CSV table of C-alpha atoms in Angstrom, one decimal:
chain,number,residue,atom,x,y,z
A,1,UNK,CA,28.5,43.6,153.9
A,2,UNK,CA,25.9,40.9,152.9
A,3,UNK,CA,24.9,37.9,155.3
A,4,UNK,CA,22.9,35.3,153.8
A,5,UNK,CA,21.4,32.4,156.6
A,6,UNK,CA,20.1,29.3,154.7
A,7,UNK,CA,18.6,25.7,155.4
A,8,UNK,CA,16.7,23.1,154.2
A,9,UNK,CA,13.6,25.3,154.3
A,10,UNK,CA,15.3,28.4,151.9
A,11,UNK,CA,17.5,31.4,152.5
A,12,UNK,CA,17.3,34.6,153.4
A,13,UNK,CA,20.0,37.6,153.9
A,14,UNK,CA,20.3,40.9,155.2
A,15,UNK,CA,22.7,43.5,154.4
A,16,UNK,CA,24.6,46.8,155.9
A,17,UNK,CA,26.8,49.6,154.6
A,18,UNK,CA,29.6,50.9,156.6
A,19,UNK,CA,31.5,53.3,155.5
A,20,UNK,CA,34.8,54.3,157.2
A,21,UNK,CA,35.4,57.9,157.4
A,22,UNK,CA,36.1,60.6,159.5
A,23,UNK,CA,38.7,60.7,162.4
A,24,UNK,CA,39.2,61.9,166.2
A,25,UNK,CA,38.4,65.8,166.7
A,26,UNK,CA,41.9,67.4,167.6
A,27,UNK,CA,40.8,71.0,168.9
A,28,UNK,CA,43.6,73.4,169.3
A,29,UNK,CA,43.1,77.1,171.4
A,30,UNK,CA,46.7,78.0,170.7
A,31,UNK,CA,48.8,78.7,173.4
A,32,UNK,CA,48.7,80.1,176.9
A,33,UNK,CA,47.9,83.9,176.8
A,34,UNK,CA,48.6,87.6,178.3
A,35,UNK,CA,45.9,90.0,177.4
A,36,UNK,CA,45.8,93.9,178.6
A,37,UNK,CA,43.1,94.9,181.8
A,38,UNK,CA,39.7,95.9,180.3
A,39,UNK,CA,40.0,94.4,176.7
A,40,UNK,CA,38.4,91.5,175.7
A,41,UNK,CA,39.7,88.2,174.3
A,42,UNK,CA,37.7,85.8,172.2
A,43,UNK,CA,38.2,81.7,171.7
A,44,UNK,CA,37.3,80.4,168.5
A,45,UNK,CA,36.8,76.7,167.7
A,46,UNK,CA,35.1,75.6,164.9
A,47,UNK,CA,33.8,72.4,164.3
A,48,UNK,CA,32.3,69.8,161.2
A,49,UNK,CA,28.9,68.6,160.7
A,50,UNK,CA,29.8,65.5,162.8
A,51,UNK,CA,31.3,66.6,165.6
A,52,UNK,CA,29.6,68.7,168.8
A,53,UNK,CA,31.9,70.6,170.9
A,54,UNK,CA,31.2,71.5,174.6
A,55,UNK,CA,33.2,74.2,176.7
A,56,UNK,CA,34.2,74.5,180.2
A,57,UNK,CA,30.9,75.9,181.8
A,58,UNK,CA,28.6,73.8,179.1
A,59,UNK,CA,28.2,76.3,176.8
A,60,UNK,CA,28.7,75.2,173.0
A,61,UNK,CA,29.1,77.7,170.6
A,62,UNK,CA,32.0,78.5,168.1
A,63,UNK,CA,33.2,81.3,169.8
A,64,UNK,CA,33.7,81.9,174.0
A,65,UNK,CA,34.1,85.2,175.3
A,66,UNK,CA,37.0,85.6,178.0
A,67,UNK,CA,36.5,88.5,180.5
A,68,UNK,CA,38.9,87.5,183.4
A,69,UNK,CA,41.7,84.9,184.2
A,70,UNK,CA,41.5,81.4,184.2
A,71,UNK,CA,41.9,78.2,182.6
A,72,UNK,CA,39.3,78.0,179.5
A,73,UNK,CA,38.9,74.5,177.6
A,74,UNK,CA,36.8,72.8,175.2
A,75,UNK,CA,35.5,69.0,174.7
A,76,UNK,CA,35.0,67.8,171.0
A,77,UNK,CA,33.1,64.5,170.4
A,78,UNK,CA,32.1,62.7,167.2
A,79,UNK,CA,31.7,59.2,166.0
A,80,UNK,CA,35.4,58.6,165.5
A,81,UNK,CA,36.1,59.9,169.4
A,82,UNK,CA,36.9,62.8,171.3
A,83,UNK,CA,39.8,65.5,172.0
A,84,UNK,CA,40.6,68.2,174.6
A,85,UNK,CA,42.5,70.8,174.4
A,86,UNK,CA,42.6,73.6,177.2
A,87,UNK,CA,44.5,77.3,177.7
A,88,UNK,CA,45.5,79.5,180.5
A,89,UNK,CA,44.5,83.4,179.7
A,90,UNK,CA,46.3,85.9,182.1
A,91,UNK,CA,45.0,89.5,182.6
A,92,UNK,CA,47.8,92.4,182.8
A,93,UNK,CA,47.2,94.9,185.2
A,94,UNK,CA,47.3,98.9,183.8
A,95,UNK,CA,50.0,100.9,185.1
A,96,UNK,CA,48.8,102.6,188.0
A,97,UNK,CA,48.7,106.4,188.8
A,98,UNK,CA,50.9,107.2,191.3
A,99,UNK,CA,53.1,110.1,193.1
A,100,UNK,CA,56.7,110.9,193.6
A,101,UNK,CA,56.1,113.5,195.9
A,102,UNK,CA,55.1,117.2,195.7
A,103,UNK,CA,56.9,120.1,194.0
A,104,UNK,CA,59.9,121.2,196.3
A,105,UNK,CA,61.9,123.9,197.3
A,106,UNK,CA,65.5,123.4,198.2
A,107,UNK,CA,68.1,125.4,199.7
A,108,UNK,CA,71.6,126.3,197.8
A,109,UNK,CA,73.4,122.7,197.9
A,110,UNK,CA,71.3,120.7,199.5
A,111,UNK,CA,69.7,117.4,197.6
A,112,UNK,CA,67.1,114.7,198.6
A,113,UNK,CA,66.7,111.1,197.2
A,114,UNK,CA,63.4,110.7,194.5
A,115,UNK,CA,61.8,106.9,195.2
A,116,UNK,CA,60.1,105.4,192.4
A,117,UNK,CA,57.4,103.2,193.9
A,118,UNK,CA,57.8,99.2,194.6
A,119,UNK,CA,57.1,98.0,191.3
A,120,UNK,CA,57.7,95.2,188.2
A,121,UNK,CA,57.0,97.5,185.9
A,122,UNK,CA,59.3,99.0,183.7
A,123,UNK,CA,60.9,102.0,185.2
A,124,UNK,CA,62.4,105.2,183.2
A,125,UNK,CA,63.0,108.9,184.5
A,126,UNK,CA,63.4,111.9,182.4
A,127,UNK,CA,67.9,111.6,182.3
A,128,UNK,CA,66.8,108.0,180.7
A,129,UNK,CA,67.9,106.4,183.9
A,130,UNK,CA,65.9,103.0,185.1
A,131,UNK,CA,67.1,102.7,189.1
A,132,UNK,CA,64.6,102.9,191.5
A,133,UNK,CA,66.3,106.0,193.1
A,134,UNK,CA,67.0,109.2,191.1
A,135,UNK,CA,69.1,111.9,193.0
A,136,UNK,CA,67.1,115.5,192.8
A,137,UNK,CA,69.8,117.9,193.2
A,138,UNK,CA,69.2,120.2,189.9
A,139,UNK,CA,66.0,123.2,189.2
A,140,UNK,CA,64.7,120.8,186.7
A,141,UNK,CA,61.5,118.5,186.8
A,142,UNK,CA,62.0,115.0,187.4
A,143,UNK,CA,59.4,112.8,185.4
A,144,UNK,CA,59.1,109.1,186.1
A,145,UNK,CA,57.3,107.0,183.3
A,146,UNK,CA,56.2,103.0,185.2
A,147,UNK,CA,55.6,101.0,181.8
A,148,UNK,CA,54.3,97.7,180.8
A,149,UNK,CA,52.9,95.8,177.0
A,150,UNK,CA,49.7,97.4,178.4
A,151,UNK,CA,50.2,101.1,179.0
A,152,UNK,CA,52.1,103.8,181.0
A,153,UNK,CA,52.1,106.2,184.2
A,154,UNK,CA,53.7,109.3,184.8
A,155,UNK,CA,54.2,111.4,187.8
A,156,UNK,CA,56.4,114.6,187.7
A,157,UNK,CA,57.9,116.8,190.2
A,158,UNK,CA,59.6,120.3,190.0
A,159,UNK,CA,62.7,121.0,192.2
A,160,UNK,CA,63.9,124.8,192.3
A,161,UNK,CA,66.1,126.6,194.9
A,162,UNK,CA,65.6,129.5,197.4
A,163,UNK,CA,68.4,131.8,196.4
A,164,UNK,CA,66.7,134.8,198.4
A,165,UNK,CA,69.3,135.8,201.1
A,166,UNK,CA,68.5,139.0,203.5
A,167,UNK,CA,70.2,142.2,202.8
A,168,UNK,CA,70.1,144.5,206.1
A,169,UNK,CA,71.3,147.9,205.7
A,170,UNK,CA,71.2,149.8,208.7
A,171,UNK,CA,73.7,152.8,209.4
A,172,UNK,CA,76.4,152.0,211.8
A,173,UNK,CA,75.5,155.3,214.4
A,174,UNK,CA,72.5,157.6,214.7
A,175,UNK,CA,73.1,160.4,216.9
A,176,UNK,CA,69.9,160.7,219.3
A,177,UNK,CA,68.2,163.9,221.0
A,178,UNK,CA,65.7,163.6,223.9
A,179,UNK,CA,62.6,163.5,222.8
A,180,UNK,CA,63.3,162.0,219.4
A,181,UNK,CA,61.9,159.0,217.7
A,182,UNK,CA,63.7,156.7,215.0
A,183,UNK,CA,62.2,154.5,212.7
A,184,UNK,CA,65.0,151.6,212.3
A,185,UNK,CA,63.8,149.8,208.9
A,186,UNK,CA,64.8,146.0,208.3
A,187,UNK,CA,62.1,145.6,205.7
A,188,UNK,CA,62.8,142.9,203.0
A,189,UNK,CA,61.4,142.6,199.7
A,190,UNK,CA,60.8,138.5,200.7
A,191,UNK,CA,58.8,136.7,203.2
A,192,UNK,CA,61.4,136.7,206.2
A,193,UNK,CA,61.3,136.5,209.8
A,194,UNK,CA,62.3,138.9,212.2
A,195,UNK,CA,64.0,139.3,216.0
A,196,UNK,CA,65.1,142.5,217.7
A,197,UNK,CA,66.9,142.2,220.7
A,198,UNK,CA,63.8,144.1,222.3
A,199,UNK,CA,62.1,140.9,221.7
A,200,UNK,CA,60.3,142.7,218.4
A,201,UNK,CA,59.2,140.3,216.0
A,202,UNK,CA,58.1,143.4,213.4
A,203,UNK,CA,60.1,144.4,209.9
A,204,UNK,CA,60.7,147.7,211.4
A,205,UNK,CA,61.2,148.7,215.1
A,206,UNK,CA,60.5,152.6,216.6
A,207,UNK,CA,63.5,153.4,219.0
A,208,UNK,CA,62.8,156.4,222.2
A,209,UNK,CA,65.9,155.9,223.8
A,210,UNK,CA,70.0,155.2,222.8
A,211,UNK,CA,71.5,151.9,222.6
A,212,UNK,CA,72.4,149.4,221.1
A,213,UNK,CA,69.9,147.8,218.6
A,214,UNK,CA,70.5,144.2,217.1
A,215,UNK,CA,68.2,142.9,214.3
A,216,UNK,CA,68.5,139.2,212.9
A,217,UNK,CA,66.5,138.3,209.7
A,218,UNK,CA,66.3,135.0,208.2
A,219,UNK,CA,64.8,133.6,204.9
A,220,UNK,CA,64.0,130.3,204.7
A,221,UNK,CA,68.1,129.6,203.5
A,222,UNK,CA,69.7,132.1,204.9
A,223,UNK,CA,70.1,134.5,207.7
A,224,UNK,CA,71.7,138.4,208.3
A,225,UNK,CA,72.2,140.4,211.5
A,226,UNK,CA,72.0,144.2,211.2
A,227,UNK,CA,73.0,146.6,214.4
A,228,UNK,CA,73.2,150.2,214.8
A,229,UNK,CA,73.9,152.3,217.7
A,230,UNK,CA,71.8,155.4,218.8
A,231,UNK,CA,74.4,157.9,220.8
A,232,UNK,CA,72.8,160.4,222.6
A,233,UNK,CA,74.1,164.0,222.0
A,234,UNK,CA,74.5,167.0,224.3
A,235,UNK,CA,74.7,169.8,221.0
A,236,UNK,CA,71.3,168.9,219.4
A,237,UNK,CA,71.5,172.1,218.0
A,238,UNK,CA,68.9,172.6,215.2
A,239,UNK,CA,67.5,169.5,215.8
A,240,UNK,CA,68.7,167.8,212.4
A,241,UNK,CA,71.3,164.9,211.4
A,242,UNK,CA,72.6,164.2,208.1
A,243,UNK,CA,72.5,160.3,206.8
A,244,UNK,CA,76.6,160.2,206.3
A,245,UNK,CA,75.9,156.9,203.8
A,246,UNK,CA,72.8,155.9,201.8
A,247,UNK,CA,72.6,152.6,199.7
A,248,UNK,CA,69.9,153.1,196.9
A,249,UNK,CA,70.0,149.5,195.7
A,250,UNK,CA,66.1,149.6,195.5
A,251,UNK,CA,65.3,147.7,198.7
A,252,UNK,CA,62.8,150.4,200.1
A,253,UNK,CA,65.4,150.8,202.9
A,254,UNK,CA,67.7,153.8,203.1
A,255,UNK,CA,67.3,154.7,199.6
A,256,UNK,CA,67.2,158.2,199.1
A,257,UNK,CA,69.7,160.6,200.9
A,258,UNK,CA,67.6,163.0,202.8
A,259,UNK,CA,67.2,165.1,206.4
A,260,UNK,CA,66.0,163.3,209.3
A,261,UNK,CA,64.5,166.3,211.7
A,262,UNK,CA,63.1,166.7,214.7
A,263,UNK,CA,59.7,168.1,215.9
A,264,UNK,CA,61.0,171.7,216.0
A,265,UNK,CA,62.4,171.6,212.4
């Protein structure tokens, strides 16, 4: 464009170039994000010769570095004008650890409820179930997977049953001399407990006198009583008795058919 002034005295002019280019920056960061915990997200906006660009917390490189949540933007300027454009970037959380419980032990029909923990995450147990609740009534081990996009958890937990019931094998009479002693054996080849009616709390009791003897012995799922009675006798003869019934099942108790004497035998 070319301006020329003039009067009587002469003319003069002056002249300037404009050139029209160019337009309004129009940045873009793409839509609102999810990324996973722990990995790292990167904003990219590039820019022309003519145009500077600013982000949120006045830094104004190409690239920005997202490390947490929040609401990232960036401010482009240039002759022509300026444009904004902001996103929302959302962190999701890993799957946690976390426990169902401890292995159990359970007695011949009973059954207990298995809680998955209070949770948005995905849930899915080991029948390819995805309630909250699973029932545990099976020797199996019940596995529940908590899944998200960014990962999964497990926790596991064995169920078997106690099918140990006590076996007592005590013979029904034992004929008794003065003076003797007999050994009345309850023993069992599992952890059980033990009461006498003499208030013995042992496997095996020692017996001086006749009577009635009452044992009970109970597993953790079940529970036996035994009783015998020891008769006193007025023919003690040679001092011997003769087991009328043994039961060799391999218990350690009454197994092998033999004598039971007394001291002068």
């Amino acid at each position: 464009y070319i301006l020329q002034v003039s009067n009587l005295c002469g003319i003069d002019l002056d002249t300037v170039l404009v050139d029209i280019s160019g337009q309004p920056p129009v940045p873009s960061l793409g839509p609102d994000t999810s990324v996973c915990e722990g990995a790292q997200f990167i904003l990219t906006s590039n820019v022309d010769a003519i145009t500077s660009q600013t982000w949120q917390d006045g830094s104004i490189g190409a690239q920005y570095v997202v490390t947490k949540p929040g609401i990232y933007s960036v401010l482009q300027t240039n002759r022509c004008g300026e444009g904004r454009d902001s996103v929302e970037i959302n962190f999701i959380d890993l799957p946690d650890a976390f426990d169902i419980g401890p292995d159990t032990t359970l007695c011949p029909g009973q059954s207990f409820i298995i809680h998955a923990p209070s949770t948005v995450l995905d849930i899915l147990w080991q029948d390819g179930s995805t309630q909250s609740t699973i029932l545990a009534n099976e020797a199996i081990t019940y596995i529940l997977q908590l899944s998200n996009s960014c990962g999964t958890a497990k926790d596991s937990l064995r169920v078997s049953f106690d099918m140990n019931v006590p076996v007592v094998d005590l013979d029904d009479e034992i004929p008794w001399c003065s003076g003797d002693t007999i050994l009345l054996d309850a023993t069992q080849s599992v952890t059980a407990a033990y009461q006498w009616n003499t208030g013995a709390i042992t496997p095996s009791i020692t017996v001086f006198n006749p009577g009635p003897y009452e044992v009970n012995v109970a597993t953790n799922c079940a529970e036996t009583n035994g009783n015998v009675i020891v008769i006193p006798v007025d023919d003690c003869g040679p001092d011997f008795y003769i087991p009328n019934i043994i039961s060799p099942n391999g218990d350690n108790v009454n197994d092998i058919f033999s004598l039971n004497t007394g001291a002068n035998i």
